[in-house]
Coordinates of C-alpha atoms in Angstrom, one line a residue:
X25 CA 3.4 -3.6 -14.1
X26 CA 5.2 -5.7 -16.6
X27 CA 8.0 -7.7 -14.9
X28 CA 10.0 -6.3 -17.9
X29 CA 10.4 -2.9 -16.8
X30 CA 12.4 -4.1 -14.6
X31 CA 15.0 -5.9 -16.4
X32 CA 15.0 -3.4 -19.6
X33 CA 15.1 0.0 -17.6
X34 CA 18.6 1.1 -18.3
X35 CA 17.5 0.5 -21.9
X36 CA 14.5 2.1 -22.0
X37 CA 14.7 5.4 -19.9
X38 CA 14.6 7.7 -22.5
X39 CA 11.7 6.5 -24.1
X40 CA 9.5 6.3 -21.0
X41 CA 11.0 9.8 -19.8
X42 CA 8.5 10.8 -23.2
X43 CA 5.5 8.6 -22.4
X44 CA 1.9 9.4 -20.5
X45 CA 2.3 8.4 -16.7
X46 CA 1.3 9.2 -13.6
X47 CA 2.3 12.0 -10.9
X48 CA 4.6 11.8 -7.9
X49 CA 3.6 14.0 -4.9
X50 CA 4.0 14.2 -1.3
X51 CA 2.1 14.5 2.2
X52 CA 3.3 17.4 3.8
X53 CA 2.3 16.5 7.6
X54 CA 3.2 19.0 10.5
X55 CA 3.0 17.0 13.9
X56 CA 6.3 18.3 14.9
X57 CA 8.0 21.3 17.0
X58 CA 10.9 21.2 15.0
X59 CA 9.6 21.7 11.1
X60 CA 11.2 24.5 9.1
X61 CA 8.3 27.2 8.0
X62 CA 6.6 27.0 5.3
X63 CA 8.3 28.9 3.3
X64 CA 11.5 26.9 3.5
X65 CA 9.3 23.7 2.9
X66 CA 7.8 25.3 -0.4
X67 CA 11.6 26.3 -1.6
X68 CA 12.5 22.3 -0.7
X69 CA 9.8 21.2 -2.5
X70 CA 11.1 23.1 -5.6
X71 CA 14.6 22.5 -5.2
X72 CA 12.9 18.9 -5.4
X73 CA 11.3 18.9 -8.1
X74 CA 8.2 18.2 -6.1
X75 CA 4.9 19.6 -8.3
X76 CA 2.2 18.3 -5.9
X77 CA 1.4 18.4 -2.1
X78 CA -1.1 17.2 0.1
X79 CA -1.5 19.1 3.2
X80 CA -3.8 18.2 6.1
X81 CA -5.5 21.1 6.8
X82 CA -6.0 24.7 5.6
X83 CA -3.0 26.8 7.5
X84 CA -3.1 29.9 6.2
X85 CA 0.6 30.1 7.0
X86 CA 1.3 27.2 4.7
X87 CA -1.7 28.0 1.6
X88 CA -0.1 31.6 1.9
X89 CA 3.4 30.2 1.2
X90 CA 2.3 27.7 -1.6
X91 CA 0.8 31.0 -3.8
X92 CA 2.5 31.6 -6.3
X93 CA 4.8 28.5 -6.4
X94 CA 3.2 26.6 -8.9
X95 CA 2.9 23.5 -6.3
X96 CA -0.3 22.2 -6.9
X97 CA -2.0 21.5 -3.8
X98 CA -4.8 19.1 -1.8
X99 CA -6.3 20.5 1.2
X100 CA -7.7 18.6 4.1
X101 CA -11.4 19.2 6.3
X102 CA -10.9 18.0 8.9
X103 CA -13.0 15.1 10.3
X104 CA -13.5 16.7 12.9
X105 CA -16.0 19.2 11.0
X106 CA -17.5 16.8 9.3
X107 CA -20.4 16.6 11.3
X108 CA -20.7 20.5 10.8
X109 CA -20.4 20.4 6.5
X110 CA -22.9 17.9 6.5
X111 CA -25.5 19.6 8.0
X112 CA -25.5 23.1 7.1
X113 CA -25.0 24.7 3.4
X114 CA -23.8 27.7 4.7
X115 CA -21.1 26.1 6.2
X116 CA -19.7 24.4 3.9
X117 CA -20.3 27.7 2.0
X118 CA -18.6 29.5 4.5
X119 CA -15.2 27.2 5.0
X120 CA -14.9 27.4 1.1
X121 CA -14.7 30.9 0.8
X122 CA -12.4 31.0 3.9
X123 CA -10.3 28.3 2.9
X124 CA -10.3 27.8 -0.3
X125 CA -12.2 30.7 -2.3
X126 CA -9.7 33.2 -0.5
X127 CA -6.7 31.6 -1.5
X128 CA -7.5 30.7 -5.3
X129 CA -6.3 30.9 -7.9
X130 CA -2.9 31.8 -6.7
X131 CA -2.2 29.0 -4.6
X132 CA -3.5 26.1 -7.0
X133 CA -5.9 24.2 -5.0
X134 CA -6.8 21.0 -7.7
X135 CA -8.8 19.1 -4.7
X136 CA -10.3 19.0 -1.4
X137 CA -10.0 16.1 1.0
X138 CA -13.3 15.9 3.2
X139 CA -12.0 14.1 6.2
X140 CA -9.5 11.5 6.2
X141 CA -10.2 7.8 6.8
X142 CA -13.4 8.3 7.8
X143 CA -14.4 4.5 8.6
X144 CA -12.3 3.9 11.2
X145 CA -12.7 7.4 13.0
X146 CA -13.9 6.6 16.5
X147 CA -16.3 9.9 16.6
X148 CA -18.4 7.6 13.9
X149 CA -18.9 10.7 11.2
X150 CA -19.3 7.7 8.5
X151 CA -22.9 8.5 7.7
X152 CA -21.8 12.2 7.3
X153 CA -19.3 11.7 4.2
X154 CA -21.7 11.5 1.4
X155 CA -24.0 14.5 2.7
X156 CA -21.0 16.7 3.3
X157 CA -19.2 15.4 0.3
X158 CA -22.3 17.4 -1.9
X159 CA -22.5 20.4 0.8
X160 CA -18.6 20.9 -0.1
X161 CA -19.1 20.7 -3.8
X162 CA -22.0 22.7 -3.9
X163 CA -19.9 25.3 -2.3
X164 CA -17.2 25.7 -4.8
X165 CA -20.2 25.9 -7.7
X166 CA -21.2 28.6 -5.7
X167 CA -18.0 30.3 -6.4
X168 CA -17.8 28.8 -9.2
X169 CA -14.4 26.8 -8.5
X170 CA -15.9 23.5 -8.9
X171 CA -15.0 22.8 -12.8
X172 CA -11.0 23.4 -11.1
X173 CA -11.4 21.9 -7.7
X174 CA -12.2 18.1 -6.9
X175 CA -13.4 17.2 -3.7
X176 CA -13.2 13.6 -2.8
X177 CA -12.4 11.6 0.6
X178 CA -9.3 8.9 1.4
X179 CA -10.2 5.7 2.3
X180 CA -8.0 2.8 3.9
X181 CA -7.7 -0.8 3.1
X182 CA -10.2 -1.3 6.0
X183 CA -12.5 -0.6 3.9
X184 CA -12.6 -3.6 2.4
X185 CA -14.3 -6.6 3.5
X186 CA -12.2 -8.6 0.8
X187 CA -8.6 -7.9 -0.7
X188 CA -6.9 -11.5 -1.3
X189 CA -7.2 -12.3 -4.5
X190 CA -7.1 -9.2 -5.7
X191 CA -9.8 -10.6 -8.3
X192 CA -11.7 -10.8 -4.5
X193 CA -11.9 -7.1 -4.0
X194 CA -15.0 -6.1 -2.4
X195 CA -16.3 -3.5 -0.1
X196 CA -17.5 -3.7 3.3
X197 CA -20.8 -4.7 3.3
X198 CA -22.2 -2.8 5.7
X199 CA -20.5 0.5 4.0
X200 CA -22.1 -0.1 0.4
X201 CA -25.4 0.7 0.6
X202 CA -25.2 4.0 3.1
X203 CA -21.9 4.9 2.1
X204 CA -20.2 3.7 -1.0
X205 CA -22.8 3.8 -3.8
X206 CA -23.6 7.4 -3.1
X207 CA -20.4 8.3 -3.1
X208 CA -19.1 6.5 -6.1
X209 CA -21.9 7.9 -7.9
X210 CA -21.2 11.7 -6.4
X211 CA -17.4 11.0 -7.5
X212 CA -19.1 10.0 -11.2
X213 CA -21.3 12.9 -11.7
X214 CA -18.6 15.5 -10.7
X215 CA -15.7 13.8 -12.7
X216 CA -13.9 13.3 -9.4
X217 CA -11.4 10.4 -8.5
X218 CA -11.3 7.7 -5.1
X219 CA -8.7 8.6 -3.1
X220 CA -7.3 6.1 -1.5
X221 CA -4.4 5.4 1.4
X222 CA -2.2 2.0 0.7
X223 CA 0.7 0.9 3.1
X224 CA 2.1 -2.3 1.6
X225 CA 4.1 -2.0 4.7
X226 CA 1.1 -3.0 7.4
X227 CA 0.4 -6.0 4.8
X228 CA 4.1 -7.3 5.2
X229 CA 4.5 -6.3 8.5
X230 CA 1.9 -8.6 9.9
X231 CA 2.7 -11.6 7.5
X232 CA 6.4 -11.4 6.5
X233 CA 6.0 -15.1 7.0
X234 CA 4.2 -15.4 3.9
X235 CA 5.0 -12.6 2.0
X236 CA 8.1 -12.0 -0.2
X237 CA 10.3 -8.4 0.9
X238 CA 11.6 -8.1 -2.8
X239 CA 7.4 -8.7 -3.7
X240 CA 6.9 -5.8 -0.8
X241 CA 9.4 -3.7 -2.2
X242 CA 9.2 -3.8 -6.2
X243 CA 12.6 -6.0 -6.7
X244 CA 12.8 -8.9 -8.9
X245 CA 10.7 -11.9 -8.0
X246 CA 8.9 -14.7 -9.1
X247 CA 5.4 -12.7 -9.0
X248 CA 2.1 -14.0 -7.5
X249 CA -0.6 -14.7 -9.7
X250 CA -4.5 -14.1 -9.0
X251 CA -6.0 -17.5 -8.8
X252 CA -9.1 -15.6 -9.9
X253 CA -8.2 -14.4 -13.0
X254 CA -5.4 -15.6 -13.7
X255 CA -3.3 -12.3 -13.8
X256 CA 0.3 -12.5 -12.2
X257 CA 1.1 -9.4 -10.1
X258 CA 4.5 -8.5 -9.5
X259 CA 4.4 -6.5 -6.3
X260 CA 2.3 -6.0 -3.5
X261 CA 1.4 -2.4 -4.1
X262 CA -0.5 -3.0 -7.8
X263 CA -2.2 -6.4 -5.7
X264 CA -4.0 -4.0 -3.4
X265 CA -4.9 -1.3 -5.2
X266 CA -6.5 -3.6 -7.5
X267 CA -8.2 -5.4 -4.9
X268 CA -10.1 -1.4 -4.8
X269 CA -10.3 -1.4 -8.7
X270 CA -11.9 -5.0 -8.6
X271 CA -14.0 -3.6 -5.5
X272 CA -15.8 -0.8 -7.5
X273 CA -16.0 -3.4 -10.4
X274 CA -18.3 -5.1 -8.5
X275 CA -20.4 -2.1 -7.9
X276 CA -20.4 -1.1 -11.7
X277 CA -18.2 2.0 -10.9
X278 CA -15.3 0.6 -13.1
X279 CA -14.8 3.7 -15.0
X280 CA -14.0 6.3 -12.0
X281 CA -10.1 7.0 -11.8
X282 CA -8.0 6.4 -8.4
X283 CA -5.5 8.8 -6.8
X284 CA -3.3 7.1 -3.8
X285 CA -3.2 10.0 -1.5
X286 CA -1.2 7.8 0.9
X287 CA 1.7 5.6 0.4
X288 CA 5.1 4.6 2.0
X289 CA 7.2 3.0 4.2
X290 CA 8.8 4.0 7.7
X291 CA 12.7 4.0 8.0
X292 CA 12.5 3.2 11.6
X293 CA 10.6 1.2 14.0
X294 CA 10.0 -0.4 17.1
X295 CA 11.5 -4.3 17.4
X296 CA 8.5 -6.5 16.0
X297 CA 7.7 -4.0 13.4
X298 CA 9.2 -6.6 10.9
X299 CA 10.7 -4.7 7.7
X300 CA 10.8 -1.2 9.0
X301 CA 14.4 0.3 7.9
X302 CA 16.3 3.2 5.9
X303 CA 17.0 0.9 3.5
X304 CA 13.8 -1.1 2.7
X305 CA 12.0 2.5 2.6
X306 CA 14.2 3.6 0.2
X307 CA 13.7 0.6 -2.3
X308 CA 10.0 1.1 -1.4
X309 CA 10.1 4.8 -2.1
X310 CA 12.8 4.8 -4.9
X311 CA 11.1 2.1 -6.6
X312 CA 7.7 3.4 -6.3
X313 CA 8.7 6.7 -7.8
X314 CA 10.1 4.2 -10.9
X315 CA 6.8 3.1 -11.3
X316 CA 4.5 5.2 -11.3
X317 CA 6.7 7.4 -13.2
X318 CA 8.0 5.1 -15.8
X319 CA 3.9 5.0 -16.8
X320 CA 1.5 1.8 -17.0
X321 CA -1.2 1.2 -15.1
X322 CA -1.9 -2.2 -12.5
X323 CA -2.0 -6.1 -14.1
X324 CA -6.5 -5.1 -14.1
X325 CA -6.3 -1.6 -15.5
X326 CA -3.2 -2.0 -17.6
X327 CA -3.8 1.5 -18.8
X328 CA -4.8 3.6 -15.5
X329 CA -1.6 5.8 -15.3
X330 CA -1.6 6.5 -10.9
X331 CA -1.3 10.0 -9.1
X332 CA 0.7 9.4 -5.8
X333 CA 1.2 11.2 -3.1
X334 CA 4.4 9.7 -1.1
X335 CA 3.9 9.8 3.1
X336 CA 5.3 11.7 4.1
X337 CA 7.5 14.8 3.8
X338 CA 9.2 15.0 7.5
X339 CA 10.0 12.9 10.2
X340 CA 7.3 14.5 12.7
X341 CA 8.6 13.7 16.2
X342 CA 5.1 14.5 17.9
X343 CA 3.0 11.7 16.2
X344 CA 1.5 9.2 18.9
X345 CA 1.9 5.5 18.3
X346 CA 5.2 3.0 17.5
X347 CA 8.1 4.5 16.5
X348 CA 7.3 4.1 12.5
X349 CA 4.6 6.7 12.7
X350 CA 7.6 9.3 13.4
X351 CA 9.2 8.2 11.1
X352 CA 8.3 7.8 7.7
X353 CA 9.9 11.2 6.6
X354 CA 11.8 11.5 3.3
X355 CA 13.4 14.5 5.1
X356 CA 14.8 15.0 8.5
X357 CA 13.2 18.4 9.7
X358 CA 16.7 19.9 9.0
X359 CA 16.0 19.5 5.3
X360 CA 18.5 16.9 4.7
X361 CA 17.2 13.9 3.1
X362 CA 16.6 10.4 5.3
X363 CA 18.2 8.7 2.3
X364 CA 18.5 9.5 -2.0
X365 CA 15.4 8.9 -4.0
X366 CA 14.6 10.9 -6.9
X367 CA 10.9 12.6 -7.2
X368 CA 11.1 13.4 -11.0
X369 CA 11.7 11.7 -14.3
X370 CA 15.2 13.5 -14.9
X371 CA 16.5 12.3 -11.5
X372 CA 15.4 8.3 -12.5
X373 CA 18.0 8.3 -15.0
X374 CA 20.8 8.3 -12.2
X375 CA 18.8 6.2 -9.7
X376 CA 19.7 2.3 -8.5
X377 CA 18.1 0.0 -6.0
X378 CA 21.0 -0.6 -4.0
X379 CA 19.6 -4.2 -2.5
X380 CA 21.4 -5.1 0.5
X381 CA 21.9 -8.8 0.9
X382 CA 19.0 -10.6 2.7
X383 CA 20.0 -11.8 6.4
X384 CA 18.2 -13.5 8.8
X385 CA 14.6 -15.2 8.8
X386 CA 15.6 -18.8 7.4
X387 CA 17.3 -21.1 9.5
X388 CA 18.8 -24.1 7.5
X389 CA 18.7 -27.9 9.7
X390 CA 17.2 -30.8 10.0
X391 CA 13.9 -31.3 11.1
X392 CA 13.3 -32.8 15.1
X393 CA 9.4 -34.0 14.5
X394 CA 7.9 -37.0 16.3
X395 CA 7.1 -39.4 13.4
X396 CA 9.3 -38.3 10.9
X397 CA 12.8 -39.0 9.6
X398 CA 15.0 -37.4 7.3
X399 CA 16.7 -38.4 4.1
X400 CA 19.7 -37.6 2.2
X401 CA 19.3 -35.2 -1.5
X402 CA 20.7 -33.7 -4.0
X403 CA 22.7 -30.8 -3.3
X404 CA 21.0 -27.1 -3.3
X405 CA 17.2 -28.5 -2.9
X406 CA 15.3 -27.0 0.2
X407 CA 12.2 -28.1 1.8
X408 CA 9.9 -26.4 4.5
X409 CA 8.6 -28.2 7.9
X410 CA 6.7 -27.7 10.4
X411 CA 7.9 -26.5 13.6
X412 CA 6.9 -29.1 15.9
X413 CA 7.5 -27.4 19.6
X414 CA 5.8 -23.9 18.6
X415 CA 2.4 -25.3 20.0
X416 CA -0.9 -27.3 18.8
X417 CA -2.9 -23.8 18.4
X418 CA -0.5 -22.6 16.3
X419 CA 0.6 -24.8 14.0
X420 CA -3.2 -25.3 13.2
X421 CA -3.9 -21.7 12.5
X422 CA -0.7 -22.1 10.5
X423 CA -2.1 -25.1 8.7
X424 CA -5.0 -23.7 8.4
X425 CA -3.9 -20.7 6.0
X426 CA -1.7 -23.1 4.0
X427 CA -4.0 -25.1 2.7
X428 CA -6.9 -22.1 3.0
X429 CA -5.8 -18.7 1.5
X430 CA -2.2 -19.9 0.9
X431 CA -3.5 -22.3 -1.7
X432 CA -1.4 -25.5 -0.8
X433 CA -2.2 -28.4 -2.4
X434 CA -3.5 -30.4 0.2
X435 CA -5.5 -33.2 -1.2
X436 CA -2.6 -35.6 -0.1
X437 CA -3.3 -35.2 3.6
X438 CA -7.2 -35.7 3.5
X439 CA -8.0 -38.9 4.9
X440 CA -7.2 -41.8 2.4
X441 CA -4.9 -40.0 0.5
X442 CA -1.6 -40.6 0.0
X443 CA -0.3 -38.4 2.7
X444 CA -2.6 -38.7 5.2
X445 CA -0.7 -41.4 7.2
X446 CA 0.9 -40.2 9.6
X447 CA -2.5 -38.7 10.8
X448 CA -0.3 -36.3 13.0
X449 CA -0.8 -32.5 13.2
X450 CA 3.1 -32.1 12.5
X451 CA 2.8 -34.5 9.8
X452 CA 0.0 -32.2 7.8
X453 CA 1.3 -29.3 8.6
X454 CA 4.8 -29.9 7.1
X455 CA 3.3 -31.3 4.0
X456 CA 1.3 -28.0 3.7
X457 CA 3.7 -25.7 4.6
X458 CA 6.3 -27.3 1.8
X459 CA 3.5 -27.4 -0.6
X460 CA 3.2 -23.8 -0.3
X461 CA 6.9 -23.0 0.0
X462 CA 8.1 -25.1 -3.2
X463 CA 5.0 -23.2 -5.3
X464 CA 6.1 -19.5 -4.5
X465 CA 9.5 -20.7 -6.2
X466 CA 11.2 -21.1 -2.7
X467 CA 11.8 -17.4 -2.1
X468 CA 13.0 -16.6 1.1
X469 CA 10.3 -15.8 3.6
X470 CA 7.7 -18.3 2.4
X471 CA 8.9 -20.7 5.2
X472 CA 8.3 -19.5 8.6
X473 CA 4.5 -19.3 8.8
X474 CA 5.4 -17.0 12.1
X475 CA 7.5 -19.3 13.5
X476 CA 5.6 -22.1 12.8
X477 CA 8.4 -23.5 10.0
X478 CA 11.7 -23.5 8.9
X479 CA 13.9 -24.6 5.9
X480 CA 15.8 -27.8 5.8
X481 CA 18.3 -29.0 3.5
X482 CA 17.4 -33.1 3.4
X483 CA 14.1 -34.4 2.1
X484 CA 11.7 -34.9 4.9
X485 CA 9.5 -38.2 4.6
X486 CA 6.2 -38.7 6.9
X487 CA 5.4 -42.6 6.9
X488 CA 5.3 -43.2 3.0
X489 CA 4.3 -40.0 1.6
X490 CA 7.3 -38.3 0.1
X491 CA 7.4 -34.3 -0.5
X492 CA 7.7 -32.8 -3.5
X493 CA 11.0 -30.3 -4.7
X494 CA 8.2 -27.8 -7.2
X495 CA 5.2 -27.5 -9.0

């Protein structure tokens, strides 16, 4: 997405509310004892706005409920069955008519899910997908659904073996040659689409060191650009699912569409999960909607207009896990909403990012490191320095990202550079660690390296070698 869209909404709202984009639905999970019935939820998700629904199952209760509504609608098979629809046609045959033949056209079915993040289910039904993939579609030609009805199956970021750069995109080796190339070819020949489940959440979670919130959360920033080809990618959500795009590339399946059947960002959460709050899940959420509704594909397939399905619709107070899984509702089960987002193109005209000021995470001092001293500078320049008491191990593993996949320019710390004396770990590391601070722009966030750095407001010097203030 253009940085521009940003800066030029208010401007351009009616023209985008008239242009080709992509689809805004939602998960509609039931892990709870306290969920209204599904007849309430089918009125909420009118009252909404809401035109499409993923469900995770086939309840008859809720398919029942959803005919007649107009709510398009994704059902789930289980992965638990997988096994079972891979083996037998008349299976397959069977749970079609049951749960799908039955029930169309008056609740509009438009796909089938077969299973749900298959690779990382511990019952290892992997080499399953691709056979019960065909056994489901050969089903609904049977019935003769299948020029309505897509079937598909979601797969996780796990997947891949490689997603930084995105340019770097590839599959898991082991998964291409039983798994992916069959299926990418099935998903060809029946005009069907990847499904896929992104969290930038998990991403920033685990390296809010390193990785910008506003980038996490589609506000304003500098933007990262691929070092691979070059493109500059303005939030973390387009970076990943290109890293899929790029994936497929790879395996000459470049022309098969994407759906994200999975998306969001929990409002609650235990202490370390770093990021998880109402209000970053509403920028995520509110944002998101923006974008994919606002039309405009990602930096690689600038014209690849996404379907996405927001996770999810409740807060469902019987998931297992941390506290985030039970909470990534955009409704409390009482119907009220966890906090204001619009789901439709009418309701973006009267949204805002309301972005709360950014607290905590950079502490502003002077460096204490053993061989170095500090100077005075001009007012309003930071740099970033190592942390020398965090530990040996690491700082190194710190260091080791900097000038690895952090892309800090470290040349001046190789031995017989100009940095390299003081040959001290804390020495190396700080260079690195400003390097790669001073070229993400200095956004907040860029200097901690998990605790491993901090900002400081007076121009560190090692020895001779003298840090730089940007690239």
């Amino acid at each position: 997405m253009e940085r521009r869209a940003f800066t030029f909404f208010l401007l351009v709202i009616s023209i985008f509310a008239f242009a080709d984009a992509g689809s805004i639905g939602v998960n509609y999970g039931r892990i709870a004892n306290n969920l209204p019935s599904a007849v309430k939820v089918v009125q909420l998700l009118k009252s909404h706005g809401i035109e499409r629904v993923k469900v995770f199952d086939t309840d008859p209760a809720v398919l029942k409920a959803l005919g007649g509504s107009g709510i398009k609608v994704t059902v789930d098979l289980p992965n638990e069955l997988l096994i079972s629809a891979a083996k037998r046609q008349s299976f397959a045959n069977a749970w079609v008519q049951k749960n799908v033949a039955d029930y169309y056209p008056a609740t509009k079915i438009e796909a089938i899910a077969v299973g749900n993040e298959v690779f990382v289910d511990p019952h290892n039904t992997t080499l399953s997908l691709v056979p019960a993939l065909k056994n489901i579609h050969e089903a609904l030609v049977k019935y003769n659904l299948h020029s309505h009805i897509k079937v598909s199956s979601p797969i996780a970021l796990s997947a891949l073996q490689s997603s930084y750069p995105s340019s770097a995109g590839s599959f898991r080796q082991e998964l291409i040659e039983p798994v992916f190339k069959p299926m990418l070819e099935f998903l060809r020949q029946t005009g069907s689409y990847l499904m896929v489940n992104a969290y930038p959440f998990f991403a920033y979670e685990a390296n809010s060191d390193v990785i910008s919130l506003d980038y996490a959360l589609f506000r304003e920033n500098p933007g990262v650009v691929d070092a691979g080809n070059g493109l500059r990618y303005f939030n973390l959500f387009d970076a990943q699912i290109d890293a899929v795009f790029a994936a497929m590339s790879t395996l000459k399946y470049n022309d098969i569409k994407m759906v994200v059947t999975e998306t969001g960002w929990p409002s609650k959460g235990d202490e370390n999960e770093i990021g998880a709050s109402v209000a970053n899940a509403a920028a995520y959420n509110g944002n998101l909607v923006r974008r994919i509704l606002t039309g405009g594909g990602t930096p690689l397939r600038p014209k690849a207009d996404l379907d996405v399905f927001l996770f999810a619709l409740f807060n469902e107070n019987k998931k297992p896990g941390p506290s985030s899984e039970r909470n990534y509702g955009l409704f409390y089960p009482n119907e009220e909403k966890v906090y204001d987002i619009p789901f439709t193109v009418e309701g973006l005209k009267n949204y805002r990012d309301v972005q709360s000021p950014v607290t905590g995470g950079v502490r502003v001092s002077t460096p204490v490191t053993r061989g170095g001293s500090v100077s005075p500078s001009s007012s309003g320049q930071t740099w970033c320095v190592a942390n020398g008491e965090i530990g040996k191990e690491k700082l190194q593993a710190a260091l080791d990202y900097a000038c690895g996949e952090g892309q800090a320019d470290c040349h001046p710390i190789q031995p017989g550079a100009t940095c390299y004396d003081p040959n001290t770990l804390v020495a190396h590391a700080s260079f690195a660690f400003n390097s790669y601070y001073q070229k993400k722009g200095r956004v907040i966030g860029t200097c901690d390296f998990q605790g491993a750095a901090y900002v400081v407001t007076q121009a560190p010097r090692f020895g001779k070698c003298e840090f730089p203030t940007g690239y």
